[in-house]
Short mmCIF file of C-alpha atoms and ligand atoms in Angstrom, two decimals:
data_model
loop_
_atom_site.label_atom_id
_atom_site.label_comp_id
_atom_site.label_asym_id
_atom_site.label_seq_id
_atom_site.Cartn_x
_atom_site.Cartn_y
_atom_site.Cartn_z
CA UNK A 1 -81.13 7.35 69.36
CA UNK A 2 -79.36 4.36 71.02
CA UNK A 3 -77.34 2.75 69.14
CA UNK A 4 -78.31 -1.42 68.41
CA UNK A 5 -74.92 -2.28 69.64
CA UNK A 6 -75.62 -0.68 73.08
CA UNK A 7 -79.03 -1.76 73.07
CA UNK A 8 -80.95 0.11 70.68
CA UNK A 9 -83.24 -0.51 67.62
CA UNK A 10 -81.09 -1.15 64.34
CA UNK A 11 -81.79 1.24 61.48
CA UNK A 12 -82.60 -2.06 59.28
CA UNK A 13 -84.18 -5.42 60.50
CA UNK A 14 -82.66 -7.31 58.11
CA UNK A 15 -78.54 -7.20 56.81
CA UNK A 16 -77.65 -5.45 53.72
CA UNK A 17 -75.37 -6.75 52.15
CA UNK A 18 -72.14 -5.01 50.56
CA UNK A 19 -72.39 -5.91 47.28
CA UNK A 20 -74.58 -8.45 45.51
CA UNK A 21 -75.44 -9.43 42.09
CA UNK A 22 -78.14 -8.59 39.28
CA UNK A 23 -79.69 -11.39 37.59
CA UNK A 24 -83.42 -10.77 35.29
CA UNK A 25 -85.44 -12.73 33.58
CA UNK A 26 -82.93 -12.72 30.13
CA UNK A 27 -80.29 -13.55 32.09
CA UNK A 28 -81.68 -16.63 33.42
CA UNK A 29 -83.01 -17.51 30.11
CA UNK A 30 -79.62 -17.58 28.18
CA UNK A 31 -78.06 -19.82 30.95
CA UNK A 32 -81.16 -22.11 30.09
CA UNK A 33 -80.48 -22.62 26.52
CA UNK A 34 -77.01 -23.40 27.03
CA UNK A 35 -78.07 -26.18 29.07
CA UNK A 36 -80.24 -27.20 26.60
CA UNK A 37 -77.56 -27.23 24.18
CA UNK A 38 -75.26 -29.92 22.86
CA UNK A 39 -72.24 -27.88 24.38
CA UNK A 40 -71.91 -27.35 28.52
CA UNK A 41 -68.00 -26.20 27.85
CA UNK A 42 -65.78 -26.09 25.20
CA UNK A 43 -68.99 -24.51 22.80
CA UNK A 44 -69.29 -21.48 20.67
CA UNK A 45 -70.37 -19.26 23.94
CA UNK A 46 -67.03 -18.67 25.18
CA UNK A 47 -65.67 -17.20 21.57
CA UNK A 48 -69.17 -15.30 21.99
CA UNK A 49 -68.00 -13.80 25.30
CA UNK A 50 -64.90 -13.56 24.41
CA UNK A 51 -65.87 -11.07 21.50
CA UNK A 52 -68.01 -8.70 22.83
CA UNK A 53 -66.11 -8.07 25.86
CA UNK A 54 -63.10 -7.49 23.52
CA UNK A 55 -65.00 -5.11 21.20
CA UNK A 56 -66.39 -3.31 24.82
CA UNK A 57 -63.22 -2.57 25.90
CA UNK A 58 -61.64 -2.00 22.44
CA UNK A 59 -59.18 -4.77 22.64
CA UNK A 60 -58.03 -6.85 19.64
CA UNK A 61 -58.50 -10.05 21.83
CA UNK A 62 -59.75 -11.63 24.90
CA UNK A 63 -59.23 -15.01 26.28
CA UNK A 64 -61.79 -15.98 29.11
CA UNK A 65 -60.59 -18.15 32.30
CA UNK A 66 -62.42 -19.68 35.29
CA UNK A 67 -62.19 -17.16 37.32
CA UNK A 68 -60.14 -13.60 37.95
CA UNK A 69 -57.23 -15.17 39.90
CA UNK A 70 -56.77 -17.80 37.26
CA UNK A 71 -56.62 -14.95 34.54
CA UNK A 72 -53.99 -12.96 36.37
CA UNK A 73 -51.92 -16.74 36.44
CA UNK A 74 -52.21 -17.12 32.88
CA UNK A 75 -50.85 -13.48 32.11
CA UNK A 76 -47.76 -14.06 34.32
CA UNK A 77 -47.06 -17.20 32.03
CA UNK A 78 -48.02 -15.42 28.75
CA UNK A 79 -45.58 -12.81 29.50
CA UNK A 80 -42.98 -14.87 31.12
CA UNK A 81 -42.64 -14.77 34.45
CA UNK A 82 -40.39 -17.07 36.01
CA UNK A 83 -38.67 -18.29 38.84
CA UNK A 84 -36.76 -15.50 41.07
CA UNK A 85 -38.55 -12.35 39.01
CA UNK A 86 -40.13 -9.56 41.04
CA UNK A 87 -43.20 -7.82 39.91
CA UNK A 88 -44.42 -4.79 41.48
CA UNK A 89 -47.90 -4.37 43.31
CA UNK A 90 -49.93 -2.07 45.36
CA UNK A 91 -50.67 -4.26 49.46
CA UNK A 92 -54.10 -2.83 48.99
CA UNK A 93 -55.71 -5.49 46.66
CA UNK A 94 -56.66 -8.68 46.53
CA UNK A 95 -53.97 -11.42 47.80
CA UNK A 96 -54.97 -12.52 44.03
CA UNK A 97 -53.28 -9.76 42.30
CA UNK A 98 -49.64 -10.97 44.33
CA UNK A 99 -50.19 -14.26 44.46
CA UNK A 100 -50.13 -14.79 40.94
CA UNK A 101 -46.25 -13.65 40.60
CA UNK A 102 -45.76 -16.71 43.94
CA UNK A 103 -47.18 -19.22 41.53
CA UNK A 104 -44.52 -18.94 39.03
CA UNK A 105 -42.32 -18.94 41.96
CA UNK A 106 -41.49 -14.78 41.48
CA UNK A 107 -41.66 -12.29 44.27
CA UNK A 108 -44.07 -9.93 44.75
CA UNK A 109 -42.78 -6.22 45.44
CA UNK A 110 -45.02 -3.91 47.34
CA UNK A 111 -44.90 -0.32 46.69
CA UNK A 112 -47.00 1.98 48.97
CA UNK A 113 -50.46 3.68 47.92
CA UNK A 114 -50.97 7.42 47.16
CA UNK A 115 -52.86 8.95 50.16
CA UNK A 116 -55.49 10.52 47.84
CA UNK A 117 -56.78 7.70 45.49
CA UNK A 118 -56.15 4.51 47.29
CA UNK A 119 -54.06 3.41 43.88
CA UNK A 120 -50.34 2.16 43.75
CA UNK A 121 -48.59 5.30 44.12
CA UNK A 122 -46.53 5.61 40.49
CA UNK A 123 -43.88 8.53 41.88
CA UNK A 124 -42.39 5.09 44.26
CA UNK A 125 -42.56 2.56 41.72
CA UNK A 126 -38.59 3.39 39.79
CA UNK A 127 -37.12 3.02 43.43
CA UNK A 128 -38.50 -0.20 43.63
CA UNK A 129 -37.28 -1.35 39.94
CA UNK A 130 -34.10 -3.84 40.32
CA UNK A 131 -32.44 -5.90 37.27
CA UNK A 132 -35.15 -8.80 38.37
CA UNK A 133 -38.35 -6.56 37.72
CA UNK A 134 -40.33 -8.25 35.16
CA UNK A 135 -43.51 -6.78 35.64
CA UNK A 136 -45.99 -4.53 37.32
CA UNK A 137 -49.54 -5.80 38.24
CA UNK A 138 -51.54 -2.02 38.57
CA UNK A 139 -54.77 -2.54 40.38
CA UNK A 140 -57.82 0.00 39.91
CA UNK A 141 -58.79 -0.13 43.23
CA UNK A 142 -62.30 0.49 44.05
CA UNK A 143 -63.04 1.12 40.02
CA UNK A 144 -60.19 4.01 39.75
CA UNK A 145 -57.90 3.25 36.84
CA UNK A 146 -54.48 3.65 38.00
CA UNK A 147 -52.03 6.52 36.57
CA UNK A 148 -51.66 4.42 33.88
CA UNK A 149 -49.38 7.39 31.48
CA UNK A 150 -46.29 7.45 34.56
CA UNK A 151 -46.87 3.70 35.03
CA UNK A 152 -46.38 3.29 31.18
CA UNK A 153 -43.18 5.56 31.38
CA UNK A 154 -41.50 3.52 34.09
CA UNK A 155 -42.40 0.08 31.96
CA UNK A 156 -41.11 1.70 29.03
CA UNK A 157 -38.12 2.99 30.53
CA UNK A 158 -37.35 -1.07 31.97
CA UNK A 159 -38.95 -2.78 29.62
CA UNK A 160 -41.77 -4.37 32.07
CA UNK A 161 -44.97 -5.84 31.04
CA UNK A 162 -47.98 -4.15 32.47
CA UNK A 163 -50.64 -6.07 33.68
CA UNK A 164 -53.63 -4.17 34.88
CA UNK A 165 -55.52 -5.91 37.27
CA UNK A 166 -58.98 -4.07 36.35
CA UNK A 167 -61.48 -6.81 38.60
CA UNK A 168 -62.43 -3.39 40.34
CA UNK A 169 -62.92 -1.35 36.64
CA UNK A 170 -64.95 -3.02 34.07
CA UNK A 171 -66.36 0.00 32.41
CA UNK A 172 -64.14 2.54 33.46
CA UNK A 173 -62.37 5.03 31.42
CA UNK A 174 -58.65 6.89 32.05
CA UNK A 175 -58.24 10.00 29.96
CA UNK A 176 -61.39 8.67 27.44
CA UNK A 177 -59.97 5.33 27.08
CA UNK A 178 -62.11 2.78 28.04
CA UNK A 179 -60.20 0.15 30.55
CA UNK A 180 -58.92 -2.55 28.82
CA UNK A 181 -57.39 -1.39 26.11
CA UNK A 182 -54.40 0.82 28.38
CA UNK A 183 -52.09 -2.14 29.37
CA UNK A 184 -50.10 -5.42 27.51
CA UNK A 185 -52.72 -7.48 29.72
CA UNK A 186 -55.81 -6.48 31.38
CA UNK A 187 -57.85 -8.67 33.68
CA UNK A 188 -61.47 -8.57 34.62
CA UNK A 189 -63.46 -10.75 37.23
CA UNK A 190 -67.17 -11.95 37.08
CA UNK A 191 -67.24 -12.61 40.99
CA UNK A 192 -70.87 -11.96 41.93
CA UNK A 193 -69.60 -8.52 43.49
CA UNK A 194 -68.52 -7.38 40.59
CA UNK A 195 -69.77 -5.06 37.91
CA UNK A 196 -71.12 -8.15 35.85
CA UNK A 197 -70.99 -11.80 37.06
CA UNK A 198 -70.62 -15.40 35.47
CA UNK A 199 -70.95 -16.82 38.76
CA UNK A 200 -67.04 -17.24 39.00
CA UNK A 201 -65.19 -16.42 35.91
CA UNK A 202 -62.60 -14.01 34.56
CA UNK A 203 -61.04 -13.27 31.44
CA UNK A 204 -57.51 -11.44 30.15
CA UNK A 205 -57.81 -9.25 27.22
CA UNK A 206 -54.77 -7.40 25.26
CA UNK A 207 -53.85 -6.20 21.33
CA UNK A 208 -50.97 -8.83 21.00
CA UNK A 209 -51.40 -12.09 19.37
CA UNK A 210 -48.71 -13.84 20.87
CA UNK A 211 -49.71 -13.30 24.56
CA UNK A 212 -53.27 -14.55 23.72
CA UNK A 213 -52.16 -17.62 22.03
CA UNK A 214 -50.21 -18.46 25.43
CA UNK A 215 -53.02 -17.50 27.28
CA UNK A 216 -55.13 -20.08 25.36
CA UNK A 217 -52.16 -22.38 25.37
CA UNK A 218 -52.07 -22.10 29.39
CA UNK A 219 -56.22 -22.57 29.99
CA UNK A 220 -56.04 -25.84 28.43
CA UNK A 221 -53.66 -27.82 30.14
CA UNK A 222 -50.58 -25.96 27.97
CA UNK A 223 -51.64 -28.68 25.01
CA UNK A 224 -52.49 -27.24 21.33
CA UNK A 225 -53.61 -28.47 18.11
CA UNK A 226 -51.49 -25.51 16.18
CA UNK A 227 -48.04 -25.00 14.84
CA UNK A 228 -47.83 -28.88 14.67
CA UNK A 229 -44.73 -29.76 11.97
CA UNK A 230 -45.56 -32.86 10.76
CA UNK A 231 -49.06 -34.85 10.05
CA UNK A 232 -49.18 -37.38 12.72
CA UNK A 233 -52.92 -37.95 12.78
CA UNK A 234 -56.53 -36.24 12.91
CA UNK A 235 -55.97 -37.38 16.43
CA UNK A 236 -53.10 -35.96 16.97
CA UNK A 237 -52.11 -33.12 19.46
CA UNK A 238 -49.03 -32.10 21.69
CA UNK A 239 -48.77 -31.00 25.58
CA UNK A 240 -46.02 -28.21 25.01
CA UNK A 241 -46.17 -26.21 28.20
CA UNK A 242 -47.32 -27.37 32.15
CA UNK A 243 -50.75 -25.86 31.66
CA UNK A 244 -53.77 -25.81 33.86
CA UNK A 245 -57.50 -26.82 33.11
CA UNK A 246 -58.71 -22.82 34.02
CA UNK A 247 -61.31 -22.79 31.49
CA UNK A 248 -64.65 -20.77 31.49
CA UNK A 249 -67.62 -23.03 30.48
CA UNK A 250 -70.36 -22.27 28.07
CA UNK A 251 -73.30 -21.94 30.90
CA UNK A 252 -71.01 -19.01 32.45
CA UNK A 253 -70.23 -17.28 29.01
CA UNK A 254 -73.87 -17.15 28.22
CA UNK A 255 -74.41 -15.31 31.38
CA UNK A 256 -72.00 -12.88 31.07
CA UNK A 257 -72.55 -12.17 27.49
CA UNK A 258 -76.47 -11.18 28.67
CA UNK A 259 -75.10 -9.34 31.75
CA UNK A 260 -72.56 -7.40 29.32
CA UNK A 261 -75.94 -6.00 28.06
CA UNK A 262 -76.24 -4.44 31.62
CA UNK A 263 -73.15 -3.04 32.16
CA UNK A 264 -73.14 0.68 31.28
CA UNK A 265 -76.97 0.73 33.10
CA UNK A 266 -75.00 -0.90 36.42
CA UNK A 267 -72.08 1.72 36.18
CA UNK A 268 -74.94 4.08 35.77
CA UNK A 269 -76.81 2.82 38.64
CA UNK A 270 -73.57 2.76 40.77
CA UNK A 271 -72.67 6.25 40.00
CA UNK A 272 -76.30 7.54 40.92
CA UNK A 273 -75.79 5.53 44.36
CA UNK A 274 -71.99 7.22 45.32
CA UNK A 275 -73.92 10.50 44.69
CA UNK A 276 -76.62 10.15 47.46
CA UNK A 277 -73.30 9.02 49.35
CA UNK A 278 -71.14 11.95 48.40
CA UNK A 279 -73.78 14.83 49.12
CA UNK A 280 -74.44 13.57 52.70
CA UNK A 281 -70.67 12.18 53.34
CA UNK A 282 -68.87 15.42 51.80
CA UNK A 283 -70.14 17.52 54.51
CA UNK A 284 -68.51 15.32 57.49
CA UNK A 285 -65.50 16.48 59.54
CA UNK A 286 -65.10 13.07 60.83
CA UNK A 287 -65.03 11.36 57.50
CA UNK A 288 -63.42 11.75 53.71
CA UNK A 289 -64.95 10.92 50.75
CA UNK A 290 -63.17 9.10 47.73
CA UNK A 291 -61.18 11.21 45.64
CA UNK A 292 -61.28 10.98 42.34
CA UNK A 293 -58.53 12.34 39.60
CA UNK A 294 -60.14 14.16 36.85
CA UNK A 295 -58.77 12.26 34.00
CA UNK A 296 -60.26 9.00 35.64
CA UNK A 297 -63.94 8.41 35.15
CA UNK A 298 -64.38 5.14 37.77
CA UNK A 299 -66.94 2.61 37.26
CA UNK A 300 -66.99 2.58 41.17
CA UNK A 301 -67.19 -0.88 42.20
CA UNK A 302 -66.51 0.17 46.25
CA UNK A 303 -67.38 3.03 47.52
CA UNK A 304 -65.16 3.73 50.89
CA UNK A 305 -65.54 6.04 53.87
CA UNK A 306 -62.19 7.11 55.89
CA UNK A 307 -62.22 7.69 58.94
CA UNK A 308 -60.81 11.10 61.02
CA UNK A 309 -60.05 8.97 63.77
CA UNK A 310 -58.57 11.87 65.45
CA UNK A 311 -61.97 13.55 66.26
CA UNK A 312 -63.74 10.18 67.12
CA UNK A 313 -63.65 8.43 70.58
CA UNK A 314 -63.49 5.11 68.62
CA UNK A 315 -61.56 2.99 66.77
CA UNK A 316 -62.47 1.54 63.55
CA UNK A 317 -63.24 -1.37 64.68
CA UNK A 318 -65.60 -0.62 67.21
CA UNK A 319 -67.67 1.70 64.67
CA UNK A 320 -67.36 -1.20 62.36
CA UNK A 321 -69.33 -3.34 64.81
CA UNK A 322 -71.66 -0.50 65.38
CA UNK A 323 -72.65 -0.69 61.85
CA UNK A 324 -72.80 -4.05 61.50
CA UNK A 325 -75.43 -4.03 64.36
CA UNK A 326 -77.16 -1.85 63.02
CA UNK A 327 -77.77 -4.12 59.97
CA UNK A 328 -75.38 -2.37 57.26
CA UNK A 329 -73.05 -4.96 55.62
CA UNK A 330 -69.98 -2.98 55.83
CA UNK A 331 -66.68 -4.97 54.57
CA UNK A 332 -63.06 -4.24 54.50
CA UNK A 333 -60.74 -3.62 51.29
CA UNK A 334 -58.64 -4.66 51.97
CA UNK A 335 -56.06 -6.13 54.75
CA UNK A 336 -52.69 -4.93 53.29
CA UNK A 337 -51.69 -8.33 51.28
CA UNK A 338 -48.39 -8.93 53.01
CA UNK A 339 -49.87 -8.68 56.55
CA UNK A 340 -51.58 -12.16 55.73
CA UNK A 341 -49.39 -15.11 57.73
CA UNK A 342 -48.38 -16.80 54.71
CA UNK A 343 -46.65 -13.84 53.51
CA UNK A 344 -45.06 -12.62 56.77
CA UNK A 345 -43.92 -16.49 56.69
CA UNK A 346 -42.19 -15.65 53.12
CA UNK A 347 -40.18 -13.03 55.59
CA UNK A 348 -42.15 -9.39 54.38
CA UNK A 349 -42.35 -7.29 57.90
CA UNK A 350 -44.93 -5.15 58.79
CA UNK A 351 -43.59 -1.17 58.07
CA UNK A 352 -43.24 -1.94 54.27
CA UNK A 353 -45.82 0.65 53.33
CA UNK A 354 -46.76 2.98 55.84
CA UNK A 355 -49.31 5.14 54.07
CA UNK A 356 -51.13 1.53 53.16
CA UNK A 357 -51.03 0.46 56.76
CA UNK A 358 -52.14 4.20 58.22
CA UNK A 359 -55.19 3.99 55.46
CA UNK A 360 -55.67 0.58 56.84
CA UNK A 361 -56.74 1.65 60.32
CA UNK A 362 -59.57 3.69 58.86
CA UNK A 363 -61.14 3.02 55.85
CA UNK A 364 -64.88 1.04 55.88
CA UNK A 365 -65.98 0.08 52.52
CA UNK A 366 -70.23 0.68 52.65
CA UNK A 367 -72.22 -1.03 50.67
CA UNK A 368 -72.79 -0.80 46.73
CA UNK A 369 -74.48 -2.29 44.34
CA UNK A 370 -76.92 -1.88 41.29
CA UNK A 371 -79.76 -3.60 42.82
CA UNK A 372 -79.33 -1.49 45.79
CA UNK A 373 -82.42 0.93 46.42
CA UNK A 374 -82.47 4.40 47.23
CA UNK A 375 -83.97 3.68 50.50
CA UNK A 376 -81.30 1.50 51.17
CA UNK A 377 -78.90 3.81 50.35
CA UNK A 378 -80.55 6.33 53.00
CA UNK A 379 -80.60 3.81 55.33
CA UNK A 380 -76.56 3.26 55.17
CA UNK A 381 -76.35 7.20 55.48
CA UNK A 382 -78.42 7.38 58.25
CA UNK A 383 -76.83 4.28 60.50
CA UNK A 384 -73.35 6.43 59.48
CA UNK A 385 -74.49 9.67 60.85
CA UNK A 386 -75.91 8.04 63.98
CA UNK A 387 -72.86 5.98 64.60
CA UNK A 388 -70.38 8.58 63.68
CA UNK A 389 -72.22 11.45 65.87
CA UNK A 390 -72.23 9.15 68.87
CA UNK A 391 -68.59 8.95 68.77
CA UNK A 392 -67.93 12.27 67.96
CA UNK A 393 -65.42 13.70 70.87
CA UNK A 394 -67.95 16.58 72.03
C1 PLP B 401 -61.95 -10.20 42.67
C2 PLP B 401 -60.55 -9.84 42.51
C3 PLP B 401 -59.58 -10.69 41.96
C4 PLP B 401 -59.79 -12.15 41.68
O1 PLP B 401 -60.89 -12.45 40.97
P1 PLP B 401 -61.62 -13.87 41.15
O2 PLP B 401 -62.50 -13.90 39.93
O3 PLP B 401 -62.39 -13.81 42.42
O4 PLP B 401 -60.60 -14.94 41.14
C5 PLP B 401 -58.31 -10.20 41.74
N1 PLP B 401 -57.98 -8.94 42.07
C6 PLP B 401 -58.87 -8.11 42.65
C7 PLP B 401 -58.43 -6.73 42.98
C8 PLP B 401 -60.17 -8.53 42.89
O5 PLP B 401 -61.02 -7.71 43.49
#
């Protein structure tokens, strides 16, 4: 068959997307009574969010922000992140998970991938440990935890604070243990491509009492009503760190309490969907699948295809626009963080990682979602196989 980007017919009229939201009926309904409420912000819902994620994850708190990035901001302040620090992260994530150390004016330290899961590679992490390392921000990519027992020995070892960066992994599990309750901070987005949305919204959850009170203390502008010494006033309270207003209204916490119903059924859902993938993919010289350690259980929130570019007479890019033509939302993740402009301004050269950048050349992330269909799944596999077999060297 000719391919739509010579010519041809697509294998969908219309574009699927990568990844896309679930909303029903009770969803909708909880957002409604909010707004019929006498609280839009500042209500009970947040504490209400706040809870059940914290008892999901089997955390002893869980403070909920605007969105992801603004989480990951607030955990570099709770734990004290300052000016001229370094904290070490994977350049396949989210500009998110680096630029959070910029903000409090640290440096971000890039330590290569591992070839076979995609995640910060832990065996390169001590090298990259100097008397300025304050922290390491481990991202589950693609819904992976991270080797979260070596990572744990090298924080240990230098006393560095571990913030997971888990926007990939709501729902995931490493050796049993559910995400969330591995690391001193762990932060989850409700992006709409995530595994459950609040529109935009994030939240930070962790067993010690002091970084939660700073993460509160940071959401709000850095003022608090608590620890005040002398009685001043009902009226009274005091601005005692330069905080931010990053907080998560009530309309947004009712969502995601309803879609925290939903959760293990959307892992679920995902995990049927990477199957149909896996079966057809596995089989492909041209292609790898996604490996997966087998103390990890991933809540898979991207499923990716790498290329054998060796045996195809195409680049990525090219089969990228092949797909696209044919209608399949394919995406990216992700452009290795320091290749970005503003951070090859801050002076980090290309060469830094060079498993990342390899892997860069020829991964396409297909798309994956709850709501997804099983015919839409067959349709992604069979606008792969068409595309791939045309550019097959023969
Ligand atoms: C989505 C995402 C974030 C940021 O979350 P937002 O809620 O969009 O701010 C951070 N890190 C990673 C890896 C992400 O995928």
């Amino acid at each position: 068959m000719e391919l739509a980007i010579n010519g041809g017919t697509s294998v969908r009229s219309k574009m699927l997307p990568y990844g896309q939201q679930w909303l029903n009926d009770d969803d909708i309904n909880e957002v409604i009574q909010v707004l019929r409420s006498d609280f839009l912000t500042q209500g009970p819902k947040i504490a209400e969010f706040e809870a059940v994620v914290a008892n999901y994850v089997g955390a002893k708190y869980a403070v909920a922000f605007s969105n992801g990035t603004a989480a990951l901001h607030a955990a570099c302040f709770a734990c004290g992140i300052e000016q001229g620090d370094e904290v070490i992260t994977t350049p396949i994530t989210f500009a998110a998970s680096s630029n959070c150390a910029l903000y409090m004016g640290a440096k971000p330290v890039f330590v290569d991938i591992d070839d076979q899961t995609y995640n910060i590679n832990p065996d390169l992490i001590e090298a990259a440990v100097t008397p300025k390392t304050k922290a390491i921000v481990a991202v589950d990519f693609t819904g992976q935890p991270v080797n979260m027992d070596k990572i744990k020995q090298i924080a240990d070892k230098y006393n560095l604070t571990i913030i997971q960066d888990s926007a990939h992994s709501l729902g995931a599990t490493y050796k049993g243990q559910k995400v969330g309750s591995l690391a001193d901070m762990t932060m989850f987005s409700f992006h709409p491509v995530k595994h459950i949305t609040t529109g935009e919204g994030g939240m930070i959850v962790t067993d010690d009492a002091d970084y939660a009170k700073k993460l509160k203390l940071f959401r709000s502008h850095g003022i608090t009503r608590e620890d005040i010494a002398e009685d001043k006033g009902p009226w009274y309270y005091e601005m005692t760190a330069l905080g931010y207003n990053y907080r998560m209204t009530d309309i947004q916490a009712a969502l995601g309490i309803s879609q925290l119903k939903r959760l293990d059924e959307f892992v679920d859902r995902r995990k049927a969907l990477i199957e149909m993938y896996n079966e057809e993919f596995q089989h492909l010289d041209v292609a790898i699948t996604p490996f997966q350690l087998a103390d990890t259980d991933s809540s898979w929130h991207l499923y990716i295809l790498r290329l054998n570019l060796e045996k195809l007479s195409a680049d990525r890019k090219q089969i990228f626009k092949a797909l696209q033509a044919e209608n399949i939302g394919v995406n990216i993740h992700y452009i290795p963080v320091y290749f970005h402009p503003y951070y090859q301004g801050l002076g980090y050269e290309k060469g830094l990682c060079p498993i990342a950048e390899k892997w860069y050349e020829e991964v396409i992330t297909l798309p994956l979602f709850p709501k997804m269909t099983e015919d839409d799944v067959r349709d992604v596999i069979e606008a792969v196989k068409k595309v791939l077999s045309y550019y097959i060297f023969k």
